[in-house]
CSV table of N, CA, C and O in Angstrom, one decimal:
chain,number,residue,atom,x,y,z
U,1,MET,N,0.9,-1.2,0.0
U,1,MET,CA,0.0,0.0,0.0
U,1,MET,C,0.9,1.2,0.0
U,1,MET,O,1.9,1.3,0.7
U,2,HIS,N,0.5,2.2,-0.8
U,2,HIS,CA,1.3,3.5,-0.9
U,2,HIS,C,1.1,4.2,0.5
U,2,HIS,O,0.0,4.3,1.0
U,3,PRO,N,2.2,4.7,1.0
U,3,PRO,CA,2.1,5.4,2.4
U,3,PRO,C,1.2,6.6,2.4
U,3,PRO,O,0.8,7.0,3.5
U,4,HIS,N,0.9,7.2,1.3
U,4,HIS,CA,0.0,8.4,1.3
U,4,HIS,C,-1.4,8.0,1.0
U,4,HIS,O,-2.2,8.9,0.7
U,5,THR,N,-1.8,6.7,1.0
U,5,THR,CA,-3.1,6.3,0.8
U,5,THR,C,-4.0,6.9,2.0
U,5,THR,O,-3.6,6.8,3.1
U,6,LEU,N,-5.2,7.3,1.6
U,6,LEU,CA,-6.1,7.9,2.7
U,6,LEU,C,-6.3,6.9,3.8
U,6,LEU,O,-6.6,5.7,3.6
U,7,GLY,N,-6.1,7.3,5.0
U,7,GLY,CA,-6.3,6.5,6.2
U,7,GLY,C,-5.0,5.8,6.6
U,7,GLY,O,-5.0,5.0,7.6
U,8,GLN,N,-3.9,6.1,5.9
U,8,GLN,CA,-2.6,5.4,6.3
U,8,GLN,C,-1.6,6.5,6.4
U,8,GLN,O,-1.7,7.6,5.8
U,9,ARG,N,-0.6,6.3,7.2
U,9,ARG,CA,0.6,7.1,7.3
U,9,ARG,C,1.8,6.2,7.4
U,9,ARG,O,1.6,5.0,7.4
U,10,LEU,N,2.9,6.8,7.5
U,10,LEU,CA,4.2,6.0,7.4
U,10,LEU,C,4.3,5.0,8.6
U,10,LEU,O,4.8,3.9,8.4
U,11,ASP,N,3.8,5.4,9.8
U,11,ASP,CA,3.9,4.5,10.9
U,11,ASP,C,2.7,3.7,11.3
U,11,ASP,O,2.6,3.1,12.3
U,12,GLY,N,1.7,3.7,10.4
U,12,GLY,CA,0.4,3.0,10.7
U,12,GLY,C,-0.8,3.7,10.3
U,12,GLY,O,-0.8,4.8,9.8
U,13,PRO,N,-2.0,3.1,10.6
U,13,PRO,CA,-3.2,3.8,10.3
U,13,PRO,C,-3.5,5.0,11.1
U,13,PRO,O,-3.0,5.2,12.2
U,14,LEU,N,-4.3,5.9,10.5
U,14,LEU,CA,-4.7,7.2,11.2
U,14,LEU,C,-5.8,6.9,12.2
U,14,LEU,O,-6.6,6.0,12.0
U,15,SER,N,-5.8,7.6,13.3
U,15,SER,CA,-6.9,7.5,14.2
U,15,SER,C,-8.1,8.2,13.6
U,15,SER,O,-8.0,8.9,12.6
U,16,ARG,N,-9.3,8.0,14.2
U,16,ARG,CA,-10.5,8.7,13.7
U,16,ARG,C,-10.3,10.2,13.7
U,16,ARG,O,-10.7,10.9,12.7
U,17,ALA,N,-9.8,10.7,14.8
U,17,ALA,CA,-9.6,12.2,14.9
U,17,ALA,C,-8.7,12.7,13.8
U,17,ALA,O,-8.9,13.7,13.2
U,18,GLU,N,-7.6,12.0,13.6
U,18,GLU,CA,-6.6,12.4,12.5
U,18,GLU,C,-7.3,12.3,11.1
U,18,GLU,O,-7.1,13.3,10.3
U,19,LEU,N,-8.0,11.3,10.9
U,19,LEU,CA,-8.7,11.2,9.6
U,19,LEU,C,-9.7,12.3,9.4
U,19,LEU,O,-9.8,12.9,8.3
U,20,ARG,N,-10.5,12.6,10.5
U,20,ARG,CA,-11.5,13.7,10.4
U,20,ARG,C,-10.8,15.0,10.1
U,20,ARG,O,-11.3,15.8,9.3
U,21,ARG,N,-9.7,15.3,10.8
U,21,ARG,CA,-9.0,16.5,10.5
U,21,ARG,C,-8.5,16.6,9.1
U,21,ARG,O,-8.5,17.6,8.5
U,22,LEU,N,-8.0,15.4,8.6
U,22,LEU,CA,-7.5,15.4,7.3
U,22,LEU,C,-8.6,15.7,6.3
U,22,LEU,O,-8.5,16.4,5.3
U,23,LEU,N,-9.8,15.2,6.5
U,23,LEU,CA,-10.9,15.3,5.6
U,23,LEU,C,-11.7,16.7,5.7
U,23,LEU,O,-12.0,17.3,4.7
U,24,ILE,N,-11.9,17.1,7.0
U,24,ILE,CA,-12.7,18.3,7.1
U,24,ILE,C,-11.9,19.5,7.8
U,24,ILE,O,-12.4,20.6,8.0
U,25,GLY,N,-10.7,19.2,8.2
U,25,GLY,CA,-9.9,20.3,8.8
U,25,GLY,C,-10.0,20.3,10.3
U,25,GLY,O,-10.8,19.5,10.9
U,26,ASN,N,-9.3,21.1,10.9
U,26,ASN,CA,-9.3,21.2,12.4
U,26,ASN,C,-10.2,22.4,12.8
U,26,ASN,O,-9.9,23.5,12.5
U,27,PRO,N,-11.3,22.1,13.4
U,27,PRO,CA,-12.3,23.1,13.8
U,27,PRO,C,-11.7,24.2,14.7
U,27,PRO,O,-12.1,25.4,14.5
U,28,MET,N,-10.8,23.9,15.5
U,28,MET,CA,-10.2,24.9,16.4
U,28,MET,C,-9.3,25.8,15.5
U,28,MET,O,-9.3,27.0,15.8
U,29,ARG,N,-8.6,25.3,14.5
U,29,ARG,CA,-7.8,26.1,13.6
U,29,ARG,C,-8.7,27.0,12.8
U,29,ARG,O,-8.4,28.2,12.6
U,30,THR,N,-9.8,26.5,12.4
U,30,THR,CA,-10.8,27.3,11.6
U,30,THR,C,-11.3,28.5,12.5
U,30,THR,O,-11.3,29.6,12.0
U,31,LEU,N,-11.7,28.2,13.7
U,31,LEU,CA,-12.1,29.2,14.6
U,31,LEU,C,-11.0,30.3,14.9
U,31,LEU,O,-11.3,31.5,14.9
U,32,GLN,N,-9.8,29.8,15.0
U,32,GLN,CA,-8.6,30.7,15.2
U,32,GLN,C,-8.5,31.6,14.1
U,32,GLN,O,-8.3,32.8,14.2
U,33,LEU,N,-8.6,31.1,12.8
U,33,LEU,CA,-8.5,32.0,11.7
U,33,LEU,C,-9.7,33.0,11.6
U,33,LEU,O,-9.5,34.1,11.2
U,34,LEU,N,-10.9,32.5,11.9
U,34,LEU,CA,-12.1,33.4,11.9
U,34,LEU,C,-11.9,34.5,12.9
U,34,LEU,O,-12.3,35.7,12.6
U,35,LEU,N,-11.4,34.2,14.0
U,35,LEU,CA,-11.2,35.3,15.1
U,35,LEU,C,-10.0,36.1,14.8
U,35,LEU,O,-9.8,37.2,15.5
U,36,GLY,N,-9.1,35.7,13.9
U,36,GLY,CA,-7.9,36.4,13.7
U,36,GLY,C,-6.8,36.3,14.7
U,36,GLY,O,-6.0,37.2,14.9
U,37,HIS,N,-6.8,35.2,15.4
U,37,HIS,CA,-5.8,35.0,16.5
U,37,HIS,C,-4.5,34.4,16.0
U,37,HIS,O,-4.5,33.6,15.1
U,38,ALA,N,-3.4,34.9,16.5
U,38,ALA,CA,-2.1,34.4,16.1
U,38,ALA,C,-1.9,32.9,16.7
U,38,ALA,O,-1.2,32.1,16.0
U,39,ARG,N,-2.4,32.7,17.8
U,39,ARG,CA,-2.2,31.3,18.4
U,39,ARG,C,-3.6,30.7,18.7
U,39,ARG,O,-4.5,31.3,19.2
U,40,GLU,N,-3.6,29.4,18.5
U,40,GLU,CA,-4.9,28.6,18.8
U,40,GLU,C,-5.2,28.7,20.3
U,40,GLU,O,-6.4,28.8,20.6
U,41,ALA,N,-4.3,28.8,21.2
U,41,ALA,CA,-4.5,28.7,22.6
U,41,ALA,C,-5.4,29.9,23.1
U,41,ALA,O,-6.2,29.8,24.0
U,42,THR,N,-5.3,31.0,22.4
U,42,THR,CA,-6.0,32.2,22.8
U,42,THR,C,-7.5,32.1,22.6
U,42,THR,O,-8.3,32.8,23.2
U,43,ILE,N,-7.9,31.2,21.7
U,43,ILE,CA,-9.4,31.1,21.4
U,43,ILE,C,-10.1,30.5,22.6
U,43,ILE,O,-11.3,30.6,22.7
U,44,TYR,N,-9.4,29.8,23.5
U,44,TYR,CA,-10.1,29.2,24.6
U,44,TYR,C,-10.6,30.2,25.6
U,44,TYR,O,-11.6,30.0,26.2
U,45,VAL,N,-10.1,31.4,25.6
U,45,VAL,CA,-10.6,32.5,26.4
U,45,VAL,C,-12.1,32.8,25.9
U,45,VAL,O,-13.0,32.9,26.6
U,46,TYR,N,-12.2,32.9,24.5
U,46,TYR,CA,-13.5,33.2,24.0
U,46,TYR,C,-14.5,32.0,24.2
U,46,TYR,O,-15.7,32.2,24.5
U,47,LEU,N,-14.0,30.8,24.1
U,47,LEU,CA,-14.9,29.6,24.4
U,47,LEU,C,-15.4,29.6,25.8
U,47,LEU,O,-16.5,29.3,26.1
U,48,ASP,N,-14.5,30.0,26.8
U,48,ASP,CA,-14.9,30.1,28.2
U,48,ASP,C,-16.0,31.2,28.4
U,48,ASP,O,-17.0,31.0,29.1
U,49,VAL,N,-15.8,32.3,27.7
U,49,VAL,CA,-16.8,33.4,27.8
U,49,VAL,C,-18.1,33.0,27.2
U,49,VAL,O,-19.2,33.2,27.8
U,50,LEU,N,-18.1,32.3,26.1
U,50,LEU,CA,-19.3,31.8,25.5
U,50,LEU,C,-20.0,30.8,26.3
U,50,LEU,O,-21.2,30.8,26.4
U,51,ASP,N,-19.2,30.0,27.0
U,51,ASP,CA,-19.8,29.0,27.9
U,51,ASP,C,-20.6,29.6,29.0
U,51,ASP,O,-21.7,29.3,29.4
U,52,GLU,N,-19.9,30.7,29.6
U,52,GLU,CA,-20.6,31.4,30.7
U,52,GLU,C,-21.8,32.1,30.2
U,52,GLU,O,-22.8,32.2,30.9
U,53,ALA,N,-21.7,32.7,29.0
U,53,ALA,CA,-22.8,33.5,28.4
U,53,ALA,C,-24.0,32.6,28.2
U,53,ALA,O,-25.2,33.0,28.4
U,54,GLN,N,-23.8,31.3,27.9
U,54,GLN,CA,-24.9,30.4,27.6
U,54,GLN,C,-25.7,30.1,28.9
U,54,GLN,O,-26.8,29.7,28.9
U,55,GLU,N,-25.1,30.4,30.1
U,55,GLU,CA,-25.7,30.2,31.3
U,55,GLU,C,-26.4,31.5,31.8
U,55,GLU,O,-27.5,31.5,32.3
U,56,ILE,N,-25.6,32.6,31.6
U,56,ILE,CA,-26.0,33.9,32.2
U,56,ILE,C,-27.2,34.5,31.4
U,56,ILE,O,-28.2,35.0,31.9
U,57,VAL,N,-27.1,34.5,30.0
U,57,VAL,CA,-28.1,35.2,29.2
U,57,VAL,C,-29.5,34.6,29.4
U,57,VAL,O,-30.4,35.4,29.6
U,58,PRO,N,-29.7,33.3,29.3
U,58,PRO,CA,-31.1,32.8,29.6
U,58,PRO,C,-31.6,33.2,31.0
U,58,PRO,O,-32.8,33.5,31.1
U,59,ALA,N,-30.8,33.1,32.0
U,59,ALA,CA,-31.2,33.5,33.3
U,59,ALA,C,-31.6,35.0,33.4
U,59,ALA,O,-32.7,35.3,34.0
U,60,ALA,N,-30.9,35.8,32.7
U,60,ALA,CA,-31.2,37.2,32.7
U,60,ALA,C,-32.5,37.5,32.0
U,60,ALA,O,-33.3,38.3,32.4
U,61,LEU,N,-32.7,36.8,30.8
U,61,LEU,CA,-33.9,37.0,30.1
U,61,LEU,C,-35.1,36.5,30.9
U,61,LEU,O,-36.2,37.1,30.8
U,62,ALA,N,-35.0,35.4,31.6
U,62,ALA,CA,-36.1,34.9,32.4
U,62,ALA,C,-36.5,35.9,33.5
U,62,ALA,O,-37.6,36.1,33.8
U,63,GLU,N,-35.4,36.5,34.1
U,63,GLU,CA,-35.7,37.5,35.1
U,63,GLU,C,-36.3,38.7,34.5
U,63,GLU,O,-37.3,39.3,35.1
U,64,TRP,N,-35.9,39.1,33.4
U,64,TRP,CA,-36.5,40.3,32.7
U,64,TRP,C,-38.0,40.0,32.3
U,64,TRP,O,-38.8,40.9,32.5
U,65,ASP,N,-38.3,38.8,31.9
U,65,ASP,CA,-39.6,38.4,31.6
U,65,ASP,C,-40.5,38.5,32.8
U,65,ASP,O,-41.7,39.0,32.8
U,66,ALA,N,-40.0,38.0,33.9
U,66,ALA,CA,-40.7,38.0,35.2
U,66,ALA,C,-41.0,39.4,35.6
U,66,ALA,O,-42.1,39.7,36.1
U,67,GLN,N,-40.0,40.3,35.5
U,67,GLN,CA,-40.2,41.7,35.9
U,67,GLN,C,-41.2,42.4,34.9
U,67,GLN,O,-42.1,43.2,35.4
U,68,SER,N,-41.2,42.0,33.7
U,68,SER,CA,-42.1,42.6,32.7
U,68,SER,C,-43.6,42.2,33.0
U,68,SER,O,-44.5,43.0,33.0
U,69,VAL,N,-43.8,40.9,33.4
U,69,VAL,CA,-45.1,40.4,33.8
U,69,VAL,C,-45.6,41.1,35.0
U,69,VAL,O,-46.7,41.6,35.1
U,70,ALA,N,-44.7,41.3,36.0
U,70,ALA,CA,-45.1,42.0,37.2
U,70,ALA,C,-45.4,43.4,37.0
U,70,ALA,O,-46.4,43.9,37.6
U,71,LEU,N,-44.7,44.1,36.1
U,71,LEU,CA,-45.1,45.5,35.8
U,71,LEU,C,-46.4,45.6,35.0
U,71,LEU,O,-47.2,46.5,35.3
U,72,GLU,N,-46.6,44.6,34.1
U,72,GLU,CA,-47.9,44.6,33.4
U,72,GLU,C,-49.1,44.4,34.4
U,72,GLU,O,-50.1,45.1,34.3
U,73,ARG,N,-48.9,43.5,35.3
U,73,ARG,CA,-50.0,43.2,36.3
U,73,ARG,C,-50.2,44.4,37.2
U,73,ARG,O,-51.3,44.8,37.6
U,74,ALA,N,-49.1,45.1,37.6
U,74,ALA,CA,-49.2,46.3,38.4
U,74,ALA,C,-50.0,47.4,37.7
U,74,ALA,O,-50.8,48.1,38.3
U,75,GLY,N,-49.7,47.5,36.4
U,75,GLY,CA,-50.4,48.5,35.6
U,75,GLY,C,-51.9,48.2,35.4
U,75,GLY,O,-52.7,49.1,35.3
U,76,GLU,N,-52.2,46.9,35.3
U,76,GLU,CA,-53.6,46.5,35.1
U,76,GLU,C,-54.4,46.7,36.4
U,76,GLU,O,-55.6,47.0,36.4
U,77,ALA,N,-53.7,46.6,37.6
U,77,ALA,CA,-54.4,46.7,38.9
U,77,ALA,C,-54.7,48.2,39.2
U,77,ALA,O,-55.6,48.4,40.0
U,78,SER,N,-54.0,49.1,38.6
U,78,SER,CA,-54.2,50.5,39.0
U,78,SER,C,-55.2,51.2,38.2
U,78,SER,O,-55.9,50.8,37.4
């Protein structure tokens, strides 16, 4: 078998992750390029912020909705 055959490398078969990166690219590298970062490691800061935002934003919206309902009820009562 030729060493450059898809799914093979010089020291043996590729892992699933290596094969996926070969076929579709490295998603972290893609994100790095989209954000314009020089190093891949710096994108983890953004990922941490996004993770926190996914928890904070829905909670804030729920609180806002509750306050809106309370204000509407107070306006109807007067």
